[in-house]
mmCIF file of C-alpha atoms in Angstrom:
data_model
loop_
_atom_site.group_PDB
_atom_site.id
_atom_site.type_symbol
_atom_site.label_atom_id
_atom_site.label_comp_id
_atom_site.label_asym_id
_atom_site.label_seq_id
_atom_site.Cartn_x
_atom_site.Cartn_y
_atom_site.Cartn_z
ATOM 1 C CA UNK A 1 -60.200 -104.342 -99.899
ATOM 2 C CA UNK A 2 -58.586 -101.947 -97.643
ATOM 3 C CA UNK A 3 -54.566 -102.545 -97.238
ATOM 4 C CA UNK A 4 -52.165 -101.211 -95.604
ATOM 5 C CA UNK A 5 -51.038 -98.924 -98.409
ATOM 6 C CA UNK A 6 -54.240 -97.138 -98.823
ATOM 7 C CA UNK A 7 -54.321 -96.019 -94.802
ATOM 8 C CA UNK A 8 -53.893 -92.474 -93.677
ATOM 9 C CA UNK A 9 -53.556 -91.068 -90.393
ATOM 10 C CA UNK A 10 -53.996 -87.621 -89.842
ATOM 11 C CA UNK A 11 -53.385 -85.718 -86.539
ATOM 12 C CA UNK A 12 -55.546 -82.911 -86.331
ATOM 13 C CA UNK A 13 -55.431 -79.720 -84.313
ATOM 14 C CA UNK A 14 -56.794 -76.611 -84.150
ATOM 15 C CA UNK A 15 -54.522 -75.053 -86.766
ATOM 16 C CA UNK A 16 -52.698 -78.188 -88.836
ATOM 17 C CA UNK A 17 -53.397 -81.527 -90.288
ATOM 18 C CA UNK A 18 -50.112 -83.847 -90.080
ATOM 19 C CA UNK A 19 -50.514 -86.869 -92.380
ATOM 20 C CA UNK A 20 -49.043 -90.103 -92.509
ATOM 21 C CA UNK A 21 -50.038 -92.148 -95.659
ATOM 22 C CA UNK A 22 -48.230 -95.330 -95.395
ATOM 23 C CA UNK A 23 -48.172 -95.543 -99.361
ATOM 24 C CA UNK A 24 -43.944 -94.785 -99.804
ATOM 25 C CA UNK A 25 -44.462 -93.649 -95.991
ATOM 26 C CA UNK A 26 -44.962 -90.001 -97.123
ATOM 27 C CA UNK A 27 -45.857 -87.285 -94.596
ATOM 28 C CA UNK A 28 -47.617 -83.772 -95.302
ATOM 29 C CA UNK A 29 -49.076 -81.048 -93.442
ATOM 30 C CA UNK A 30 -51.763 -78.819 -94.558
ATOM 31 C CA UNK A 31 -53.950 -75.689 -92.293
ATOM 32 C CA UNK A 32 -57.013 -76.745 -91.051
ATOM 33 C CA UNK A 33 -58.755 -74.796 -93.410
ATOM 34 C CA UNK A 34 -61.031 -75.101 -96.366
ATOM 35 C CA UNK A 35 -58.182 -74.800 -98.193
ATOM 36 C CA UNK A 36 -56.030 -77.486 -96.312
ATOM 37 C CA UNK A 37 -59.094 -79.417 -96.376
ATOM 38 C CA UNK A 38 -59.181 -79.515 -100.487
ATOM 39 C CA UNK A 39 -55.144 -80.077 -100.428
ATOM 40 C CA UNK A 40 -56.211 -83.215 -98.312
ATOM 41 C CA UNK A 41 -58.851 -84.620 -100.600
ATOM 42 C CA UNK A 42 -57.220 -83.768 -103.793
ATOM 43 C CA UNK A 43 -53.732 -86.093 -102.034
ATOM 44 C CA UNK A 44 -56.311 -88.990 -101.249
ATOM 45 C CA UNK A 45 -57.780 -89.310 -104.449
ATOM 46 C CA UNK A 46 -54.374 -89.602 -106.245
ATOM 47 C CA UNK A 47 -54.176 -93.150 -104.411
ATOM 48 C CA UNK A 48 -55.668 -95.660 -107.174
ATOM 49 C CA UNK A 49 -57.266 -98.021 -103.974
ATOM 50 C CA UNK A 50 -59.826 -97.557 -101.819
ATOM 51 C CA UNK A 51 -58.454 -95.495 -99.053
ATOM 52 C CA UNK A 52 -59.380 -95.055 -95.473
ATOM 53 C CA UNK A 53 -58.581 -92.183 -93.702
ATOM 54 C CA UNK A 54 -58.418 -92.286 -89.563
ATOM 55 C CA UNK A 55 -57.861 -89.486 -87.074
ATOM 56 C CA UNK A 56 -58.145 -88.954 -83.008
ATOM 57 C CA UNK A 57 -61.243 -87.419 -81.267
ATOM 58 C CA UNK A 58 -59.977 -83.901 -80.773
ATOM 59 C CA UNK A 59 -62.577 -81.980 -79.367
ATOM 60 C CA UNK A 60 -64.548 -81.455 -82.402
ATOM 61 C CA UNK A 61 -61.667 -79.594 -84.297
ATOM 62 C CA UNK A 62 -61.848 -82.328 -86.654
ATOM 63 C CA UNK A 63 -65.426 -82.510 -87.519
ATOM 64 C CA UNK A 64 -65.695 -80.287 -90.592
ATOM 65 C CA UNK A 65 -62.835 -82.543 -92.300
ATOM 66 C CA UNK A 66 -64.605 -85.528 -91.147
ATOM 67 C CA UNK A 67 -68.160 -84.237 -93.029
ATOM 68 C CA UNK A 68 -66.311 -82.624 -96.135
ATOM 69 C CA UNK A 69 -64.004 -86.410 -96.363
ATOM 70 C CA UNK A 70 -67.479 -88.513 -96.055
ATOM 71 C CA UNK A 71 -69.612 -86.039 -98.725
ATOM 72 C CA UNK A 72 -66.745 -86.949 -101.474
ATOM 73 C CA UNK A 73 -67.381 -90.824 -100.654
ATOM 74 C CA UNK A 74 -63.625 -91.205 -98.920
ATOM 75 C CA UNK A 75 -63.815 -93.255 -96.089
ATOM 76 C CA UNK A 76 -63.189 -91.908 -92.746
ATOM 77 C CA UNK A 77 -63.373 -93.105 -89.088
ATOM 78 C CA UNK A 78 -62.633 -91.216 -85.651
ATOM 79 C CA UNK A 79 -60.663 -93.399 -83.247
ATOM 80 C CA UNK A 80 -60.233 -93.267 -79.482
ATOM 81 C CA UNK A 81 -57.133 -91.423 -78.151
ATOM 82 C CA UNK A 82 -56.833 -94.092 -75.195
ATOM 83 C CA UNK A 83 -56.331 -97.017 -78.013
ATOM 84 C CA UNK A 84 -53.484 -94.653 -80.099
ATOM 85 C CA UNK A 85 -51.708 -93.879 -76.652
ATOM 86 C CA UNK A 86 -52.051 -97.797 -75.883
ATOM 87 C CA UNK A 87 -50.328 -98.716 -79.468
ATOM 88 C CA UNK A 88 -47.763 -96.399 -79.046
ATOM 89 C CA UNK A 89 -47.151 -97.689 -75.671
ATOM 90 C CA UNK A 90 -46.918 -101.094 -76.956
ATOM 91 C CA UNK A 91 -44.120 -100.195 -79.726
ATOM 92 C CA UNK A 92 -42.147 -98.288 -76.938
ATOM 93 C CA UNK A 93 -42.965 -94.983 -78.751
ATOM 94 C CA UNK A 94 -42.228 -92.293 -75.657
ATOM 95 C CA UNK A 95 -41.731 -89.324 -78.283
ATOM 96 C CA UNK A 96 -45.199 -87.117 -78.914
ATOM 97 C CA UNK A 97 -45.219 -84.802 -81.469
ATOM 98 C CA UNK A 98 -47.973 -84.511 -84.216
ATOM 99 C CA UNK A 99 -45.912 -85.932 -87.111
ATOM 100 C CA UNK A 100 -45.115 -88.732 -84.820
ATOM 101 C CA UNK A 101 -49.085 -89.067 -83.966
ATOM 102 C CA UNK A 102 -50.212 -89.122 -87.699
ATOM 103 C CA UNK A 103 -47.973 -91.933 -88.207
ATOM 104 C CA UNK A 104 -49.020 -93.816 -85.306
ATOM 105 C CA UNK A 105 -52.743 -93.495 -86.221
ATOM 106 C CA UNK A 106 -52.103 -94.586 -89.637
ATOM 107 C CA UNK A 107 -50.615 -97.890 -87.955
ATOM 108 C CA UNK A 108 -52.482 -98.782 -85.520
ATOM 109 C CA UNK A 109 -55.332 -98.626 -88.418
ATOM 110 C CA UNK A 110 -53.101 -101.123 -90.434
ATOM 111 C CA UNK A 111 -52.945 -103.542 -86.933
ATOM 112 C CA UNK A 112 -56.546 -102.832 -86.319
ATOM 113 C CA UNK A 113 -58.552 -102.651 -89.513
ATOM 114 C CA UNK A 114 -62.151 -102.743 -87.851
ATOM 115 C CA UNK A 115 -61.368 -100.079 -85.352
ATOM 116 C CA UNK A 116 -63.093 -96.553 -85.640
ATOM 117 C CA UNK A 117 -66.160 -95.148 -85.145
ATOM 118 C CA UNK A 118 -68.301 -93.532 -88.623
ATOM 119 C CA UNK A 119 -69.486 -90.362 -89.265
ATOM 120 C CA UNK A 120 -73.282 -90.290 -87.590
ATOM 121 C CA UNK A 121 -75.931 -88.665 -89.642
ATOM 122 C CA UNK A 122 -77.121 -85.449 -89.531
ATOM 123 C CA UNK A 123 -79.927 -85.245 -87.536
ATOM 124 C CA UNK A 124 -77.763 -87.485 -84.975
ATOM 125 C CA UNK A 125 -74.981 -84.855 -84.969
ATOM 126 C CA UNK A 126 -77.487 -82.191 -84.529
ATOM 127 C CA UNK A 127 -78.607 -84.428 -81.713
ATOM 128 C CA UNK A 128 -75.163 -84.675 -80.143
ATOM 129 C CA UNK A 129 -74.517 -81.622 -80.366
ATOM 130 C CA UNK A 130 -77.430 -80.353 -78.136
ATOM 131 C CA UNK A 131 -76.924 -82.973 -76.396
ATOM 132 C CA UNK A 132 -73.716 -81.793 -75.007
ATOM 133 C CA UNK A 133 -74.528 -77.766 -74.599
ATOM 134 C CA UNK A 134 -77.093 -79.206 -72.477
ATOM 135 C CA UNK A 135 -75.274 -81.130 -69.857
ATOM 136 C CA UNK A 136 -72.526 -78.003 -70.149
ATOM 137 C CA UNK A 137 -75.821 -76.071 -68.524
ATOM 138 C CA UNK A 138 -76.950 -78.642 -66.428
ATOM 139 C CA UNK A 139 -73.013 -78.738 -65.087
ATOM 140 C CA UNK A 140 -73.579 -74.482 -64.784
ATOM 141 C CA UNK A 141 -76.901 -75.221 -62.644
ATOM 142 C CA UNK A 142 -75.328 -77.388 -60.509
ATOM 143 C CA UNK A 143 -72.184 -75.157 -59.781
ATOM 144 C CA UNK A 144 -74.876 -71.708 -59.047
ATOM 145 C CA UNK A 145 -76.711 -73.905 -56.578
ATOM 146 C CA UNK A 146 -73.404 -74.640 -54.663
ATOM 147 C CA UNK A 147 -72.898 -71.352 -54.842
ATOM 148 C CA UNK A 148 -76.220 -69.947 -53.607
ATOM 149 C CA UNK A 149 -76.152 -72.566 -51.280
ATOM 150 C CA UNK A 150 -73.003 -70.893 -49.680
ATOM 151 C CA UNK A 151 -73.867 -67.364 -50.250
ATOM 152 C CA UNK A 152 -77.018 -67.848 -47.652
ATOM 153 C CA UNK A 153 -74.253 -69.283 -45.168
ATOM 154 C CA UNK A 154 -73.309 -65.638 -45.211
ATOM 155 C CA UNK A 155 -76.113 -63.484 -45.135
ATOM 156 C CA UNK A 156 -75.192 -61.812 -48.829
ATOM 157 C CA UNK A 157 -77.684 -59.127 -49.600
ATOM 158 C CA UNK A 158 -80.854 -59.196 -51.299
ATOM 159 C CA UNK A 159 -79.518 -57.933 -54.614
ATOM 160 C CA UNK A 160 -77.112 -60.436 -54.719
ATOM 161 C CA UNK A 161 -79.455 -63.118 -54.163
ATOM 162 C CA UNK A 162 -81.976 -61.761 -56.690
ATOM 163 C CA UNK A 163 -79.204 -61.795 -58.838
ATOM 164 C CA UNK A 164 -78.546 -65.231 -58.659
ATOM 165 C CA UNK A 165 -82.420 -65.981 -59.048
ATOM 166 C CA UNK A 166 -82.311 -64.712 -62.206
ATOM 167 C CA UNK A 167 -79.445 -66.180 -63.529
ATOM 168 C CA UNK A 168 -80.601 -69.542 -62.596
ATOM 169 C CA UNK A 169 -84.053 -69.052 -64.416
ATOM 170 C CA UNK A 170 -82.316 -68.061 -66.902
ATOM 171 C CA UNK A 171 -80.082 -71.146 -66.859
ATOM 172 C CA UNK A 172 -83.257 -73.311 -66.516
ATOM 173 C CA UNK A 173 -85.514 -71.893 -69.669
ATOM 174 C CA UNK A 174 -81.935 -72.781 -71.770
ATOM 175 C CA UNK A 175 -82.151 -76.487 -70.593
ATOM 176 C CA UNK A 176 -85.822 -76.328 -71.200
ATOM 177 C CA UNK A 177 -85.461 -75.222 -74.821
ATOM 178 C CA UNK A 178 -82.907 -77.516 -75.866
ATOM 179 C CA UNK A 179 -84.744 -80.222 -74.618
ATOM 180 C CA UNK A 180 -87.720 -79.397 -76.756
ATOM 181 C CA UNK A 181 -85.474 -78.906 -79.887
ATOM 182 C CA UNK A 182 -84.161 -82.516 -78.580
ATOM 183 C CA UNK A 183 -87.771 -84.230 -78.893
ATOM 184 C CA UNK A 184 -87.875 -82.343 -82.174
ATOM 185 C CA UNK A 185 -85.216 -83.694 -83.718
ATOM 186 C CA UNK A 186 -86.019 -87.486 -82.767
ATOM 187 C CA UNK A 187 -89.633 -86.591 -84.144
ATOM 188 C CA UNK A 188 -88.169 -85.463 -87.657
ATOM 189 C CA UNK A 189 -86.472 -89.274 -88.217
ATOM 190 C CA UNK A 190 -88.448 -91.771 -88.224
ATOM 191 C CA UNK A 191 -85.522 -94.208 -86.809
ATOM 192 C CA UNK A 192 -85.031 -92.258 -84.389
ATOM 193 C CA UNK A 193 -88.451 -91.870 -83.120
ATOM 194 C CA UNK A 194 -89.136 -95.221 -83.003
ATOM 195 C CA UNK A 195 -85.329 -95.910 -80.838
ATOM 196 C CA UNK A 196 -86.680 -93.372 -78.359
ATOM 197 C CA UNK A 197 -90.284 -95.341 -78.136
ATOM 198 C CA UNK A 198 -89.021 -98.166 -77.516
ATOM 199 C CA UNK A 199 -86.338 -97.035 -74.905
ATOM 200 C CA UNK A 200 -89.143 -94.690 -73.030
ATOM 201 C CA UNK A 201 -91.035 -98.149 -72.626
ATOM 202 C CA UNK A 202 -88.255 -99.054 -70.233
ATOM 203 C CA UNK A 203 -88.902 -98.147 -66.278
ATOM 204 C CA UNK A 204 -86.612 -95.517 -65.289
ATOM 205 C CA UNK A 205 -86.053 -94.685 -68.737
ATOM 206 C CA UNK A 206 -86.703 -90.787 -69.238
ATOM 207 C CA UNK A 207 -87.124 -88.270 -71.935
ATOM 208 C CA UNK A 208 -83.607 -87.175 -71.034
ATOM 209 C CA UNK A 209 -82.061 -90.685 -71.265
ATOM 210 C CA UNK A 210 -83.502 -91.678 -74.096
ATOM 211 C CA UNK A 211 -82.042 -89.146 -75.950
ATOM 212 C CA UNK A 212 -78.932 -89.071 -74.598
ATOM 213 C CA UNK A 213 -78.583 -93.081 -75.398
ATOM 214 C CA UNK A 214 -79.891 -92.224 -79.275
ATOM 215 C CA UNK A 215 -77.152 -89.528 -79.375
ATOM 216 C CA UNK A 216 -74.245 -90.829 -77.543
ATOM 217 C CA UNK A 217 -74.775 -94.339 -78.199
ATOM 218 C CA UNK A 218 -75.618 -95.055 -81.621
ATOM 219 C CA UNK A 219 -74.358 -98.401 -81.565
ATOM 220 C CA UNK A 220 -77.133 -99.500 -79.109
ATOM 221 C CA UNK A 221 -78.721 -102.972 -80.580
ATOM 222 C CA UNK A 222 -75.684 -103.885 -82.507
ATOM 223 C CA UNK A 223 -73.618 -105.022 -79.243
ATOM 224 C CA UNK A 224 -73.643 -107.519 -77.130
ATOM 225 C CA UNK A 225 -74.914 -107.073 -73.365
ATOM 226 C CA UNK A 226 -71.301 -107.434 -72.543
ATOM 227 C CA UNK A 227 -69.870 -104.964 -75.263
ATOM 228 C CA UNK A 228 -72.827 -102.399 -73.985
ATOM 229 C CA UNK A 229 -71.330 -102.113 -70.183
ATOM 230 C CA UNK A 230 -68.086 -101.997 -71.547
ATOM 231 C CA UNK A 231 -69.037 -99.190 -73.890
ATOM 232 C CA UNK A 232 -70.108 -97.205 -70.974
ATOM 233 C CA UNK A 233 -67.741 -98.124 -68.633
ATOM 234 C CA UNK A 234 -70.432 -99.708 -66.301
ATOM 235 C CA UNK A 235 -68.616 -103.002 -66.299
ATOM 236 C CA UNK A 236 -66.372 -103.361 -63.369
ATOM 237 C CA UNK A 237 -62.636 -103.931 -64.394
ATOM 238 C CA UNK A 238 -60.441 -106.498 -62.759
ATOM 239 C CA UNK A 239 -57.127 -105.606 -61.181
ATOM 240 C CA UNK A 240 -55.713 -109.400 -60.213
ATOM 241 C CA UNK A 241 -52.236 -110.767 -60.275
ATOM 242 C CA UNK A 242 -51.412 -113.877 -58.901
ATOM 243 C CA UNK A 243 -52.456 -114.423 -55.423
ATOM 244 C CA UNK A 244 -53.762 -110.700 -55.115
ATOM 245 C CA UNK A 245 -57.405 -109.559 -55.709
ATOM 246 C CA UNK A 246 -57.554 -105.932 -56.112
ATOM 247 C CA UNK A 247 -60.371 -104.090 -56.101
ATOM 248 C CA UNK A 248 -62.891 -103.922 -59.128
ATOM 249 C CA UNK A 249 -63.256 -100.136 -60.387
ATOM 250 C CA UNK A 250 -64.891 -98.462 -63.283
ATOM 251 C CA UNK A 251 -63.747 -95.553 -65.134
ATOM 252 C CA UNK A 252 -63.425 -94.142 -69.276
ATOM 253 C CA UNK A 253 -65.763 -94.961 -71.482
ATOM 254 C CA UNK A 254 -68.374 -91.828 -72.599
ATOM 255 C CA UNK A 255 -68.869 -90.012 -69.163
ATOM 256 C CA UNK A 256 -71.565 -87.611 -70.109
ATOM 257 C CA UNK A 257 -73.844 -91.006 -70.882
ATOM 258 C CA UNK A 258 -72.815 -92.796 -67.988
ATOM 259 C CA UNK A 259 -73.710 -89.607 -65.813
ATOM 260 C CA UNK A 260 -77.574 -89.492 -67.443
ATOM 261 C CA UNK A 261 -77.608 -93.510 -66.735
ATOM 262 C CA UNK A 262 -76.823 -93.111 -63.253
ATOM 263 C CA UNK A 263 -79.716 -91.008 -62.348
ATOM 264 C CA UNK A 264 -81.688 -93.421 -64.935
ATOM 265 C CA UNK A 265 -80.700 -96.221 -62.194
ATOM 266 C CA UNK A 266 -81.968 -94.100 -59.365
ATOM 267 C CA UNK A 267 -85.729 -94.057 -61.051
ATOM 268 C CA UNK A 268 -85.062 -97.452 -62.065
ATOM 269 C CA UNK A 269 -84.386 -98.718 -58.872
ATOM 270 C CA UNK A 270 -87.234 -97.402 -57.175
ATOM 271 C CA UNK A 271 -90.013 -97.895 -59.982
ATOM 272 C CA UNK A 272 -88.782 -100.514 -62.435
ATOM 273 C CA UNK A 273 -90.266 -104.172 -61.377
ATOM 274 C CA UNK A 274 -87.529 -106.204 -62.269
ATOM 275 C CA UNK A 275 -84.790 -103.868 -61.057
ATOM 276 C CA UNK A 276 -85.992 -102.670 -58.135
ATOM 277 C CA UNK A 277 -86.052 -106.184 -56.271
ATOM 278 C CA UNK A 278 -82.735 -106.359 -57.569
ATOM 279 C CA UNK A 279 -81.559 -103.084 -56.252
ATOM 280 C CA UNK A 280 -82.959 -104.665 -52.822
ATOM 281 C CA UNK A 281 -81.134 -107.602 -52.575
ATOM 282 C CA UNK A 282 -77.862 -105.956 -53.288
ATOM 283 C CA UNK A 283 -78.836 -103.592 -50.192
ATOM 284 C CA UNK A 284 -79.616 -106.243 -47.985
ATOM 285 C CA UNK A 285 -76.372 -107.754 -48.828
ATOM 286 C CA UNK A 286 -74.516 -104.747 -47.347
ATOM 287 C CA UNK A 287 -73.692 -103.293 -50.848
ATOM 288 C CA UNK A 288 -72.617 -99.353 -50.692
ATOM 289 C CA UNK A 289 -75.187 -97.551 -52.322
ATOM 290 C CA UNK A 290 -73.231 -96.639 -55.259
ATOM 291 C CA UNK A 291 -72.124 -99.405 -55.953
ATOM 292 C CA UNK A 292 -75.765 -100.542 -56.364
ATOM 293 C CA UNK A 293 -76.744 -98.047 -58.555
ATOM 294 C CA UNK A 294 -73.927 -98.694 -60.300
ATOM 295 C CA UNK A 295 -75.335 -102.627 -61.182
ATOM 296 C CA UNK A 296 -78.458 -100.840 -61.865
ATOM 297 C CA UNK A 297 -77.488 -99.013 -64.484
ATOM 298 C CA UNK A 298 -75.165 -101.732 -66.040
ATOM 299 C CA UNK A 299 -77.899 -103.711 -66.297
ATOM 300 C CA UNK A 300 -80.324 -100.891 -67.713
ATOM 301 C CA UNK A 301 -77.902 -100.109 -70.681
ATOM 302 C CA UNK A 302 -77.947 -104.106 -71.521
ATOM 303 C CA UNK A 303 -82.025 -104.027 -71.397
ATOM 304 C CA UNK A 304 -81.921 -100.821 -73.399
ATOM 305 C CA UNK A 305 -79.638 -102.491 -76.085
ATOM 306 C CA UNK A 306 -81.557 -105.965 -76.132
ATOM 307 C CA UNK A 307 -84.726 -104.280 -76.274
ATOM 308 C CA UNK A 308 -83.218 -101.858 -79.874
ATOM 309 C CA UNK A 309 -82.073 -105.359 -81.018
ATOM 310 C CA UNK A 310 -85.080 -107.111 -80.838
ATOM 311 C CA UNK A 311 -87.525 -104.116 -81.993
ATOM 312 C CA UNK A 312 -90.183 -105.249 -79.377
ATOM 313 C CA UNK A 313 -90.934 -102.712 -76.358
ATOM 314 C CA UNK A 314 -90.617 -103.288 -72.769
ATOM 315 C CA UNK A 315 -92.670 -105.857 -70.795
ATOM 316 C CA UNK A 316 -92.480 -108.079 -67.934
ATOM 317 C CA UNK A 317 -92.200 -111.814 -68.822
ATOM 318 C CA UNK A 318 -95.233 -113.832 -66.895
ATOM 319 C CA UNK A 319 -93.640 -116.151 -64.835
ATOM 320 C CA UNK A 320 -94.760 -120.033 -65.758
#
């Protein structure tokens, strides 16, 4: 049983760990190091209990810590920054420093025992991280084409413009490749393979978004439909008080998933038979477009994570 004196937070950066172990409330600080790594490890398993170690999503500087903690069976979770800012915020902590955030992490574990997300596998990591180099060249693409786009506005020379051809090809055959090391992966794990079957089945559903919901979303089929849009940040959040009805907005939640799920929604809402009369109505009704594509892909992520749950691929219920 995990209690509250076998919790440490650790605040990681790209140079130091800062540790909080609530055990006698002690505080260390180690590099970020192999070395500072082992100093870590060695600490934990002086504590007799089971312990569970927790530290903020940093940008992936804490990633070899997490691997090395998991591989000598210590248990270790990666929380969300926006949850530790909202604790300390709730204990009227204004200070930030990273001795300050260690402890913080290390309580908010104690008030929220079930928070945290695990260490994926390998092949999923591998995933992820292609996953994301990928839409850092997609992002690249887009930016040249803006810029091409005004460079013929001003009659640049043709040396220019063949230099921007090739740059863009060259752009293109990287996306290309890591997409085919992408349907590699997926075909070396069997679970995986079979996830991305049964999401292709879906209309609108893509190679591209079926990866990118295996990699970023690995807690597809365990959720509920609501816990799914929330996840994603496709559910629209209230902003009421009283009397006053403010407007309903969406915004956090993993943006590089919700990006792939809104062009998902735009195939989806053209070629998938359930959605697309939905996508319809919501037009007739005088709904801006985005905000329709927006509903779209809310309610693509909950058919994606029904559809994991249940193990059966997509088909159209005959109507009695």
């Amino acid at each position: 049983m995990i209690t509250e004196a076998s919790l440490i937070g650790i605040d990681v950066s790209r140079d130091r760990l800062d540790g909080f172990c609530l055990l006698g409330q002690r505080r260390f600080r180690h590099p970020n190091t192999a070395e500072g790594h082992n100093a870590l490890i060695a600490i934990v398993r002086q504590i007799p209990d089971q312990v569970r170690v927790g530290f903020e999503a940093t940008g992936g500087h804490g990633w070899v810590l997490w691997t090395e903690l998991v591989a000598t069976g210590i248990v270790a979770v990666q929380l969300s920054p926006a949850q530790i800012k909202a604790f300390a915020s709730s204990r009227g902590t204004r200070a930030k420093t990273d001795r300050i955030d260690a402890e913080l992490i290390a309580r908010f574990m104690a008030f929220r025992p079930e928070a945290g997300r695990e260490l994926p596998g390998k092949n999923l990591r591998i995933l992820r991280t292609l996953t994301t180099r990928r839409g850092q060249l997609v992002d690249m693409r887009k930016r040249l084409k803006a810029q091409i786009g005004a460079r013929k506005k001003q009659s640049v020379s043709a040396d220019v413009e063949g230099m921007d051809d090739d740059l863009q090809d060259v752009l293109d055959a990287q996306i290309s490749v890591i997409e085919r090391r992408n349907e590699n992966v997926i075909a070396q794990t069997e679970p995986l393979a079979a996830k991305a079957n049964l999401l292709r089945s879906i209309p609108g559903i893509g190679p591209v978004s079926a990866v990118m919901l295996i990699a970023e979303l690995p807690e597809l089929g365990r959720m509920t439909s609501g816990e799914a849009a929330a996840i994603t940040s496709l559910a629209p959040v209230a902003h009421d008080s009283g009397a006053m009805r403010g407007r309903r907005m969406i915004a956090g939640g993993r943006r590089s998933l919700r990006h792939v799920l809104f062009q998902a929604a735009l195939a989806a809402a053209c070629h998938n038979p359930v959605l697309k009369p939905v996508a319809k109505r919501l037009k007739e009704r005088g709904k801006p477009h985005k905000l329709v594509i927006i509903a779209i892909a809310r309610r693509l992520v909950t058919i994606a994570n029904a559809i994991i749950k249940t193990g059966k691929p997509w088909q159209i219920q005959p109507r009695e």
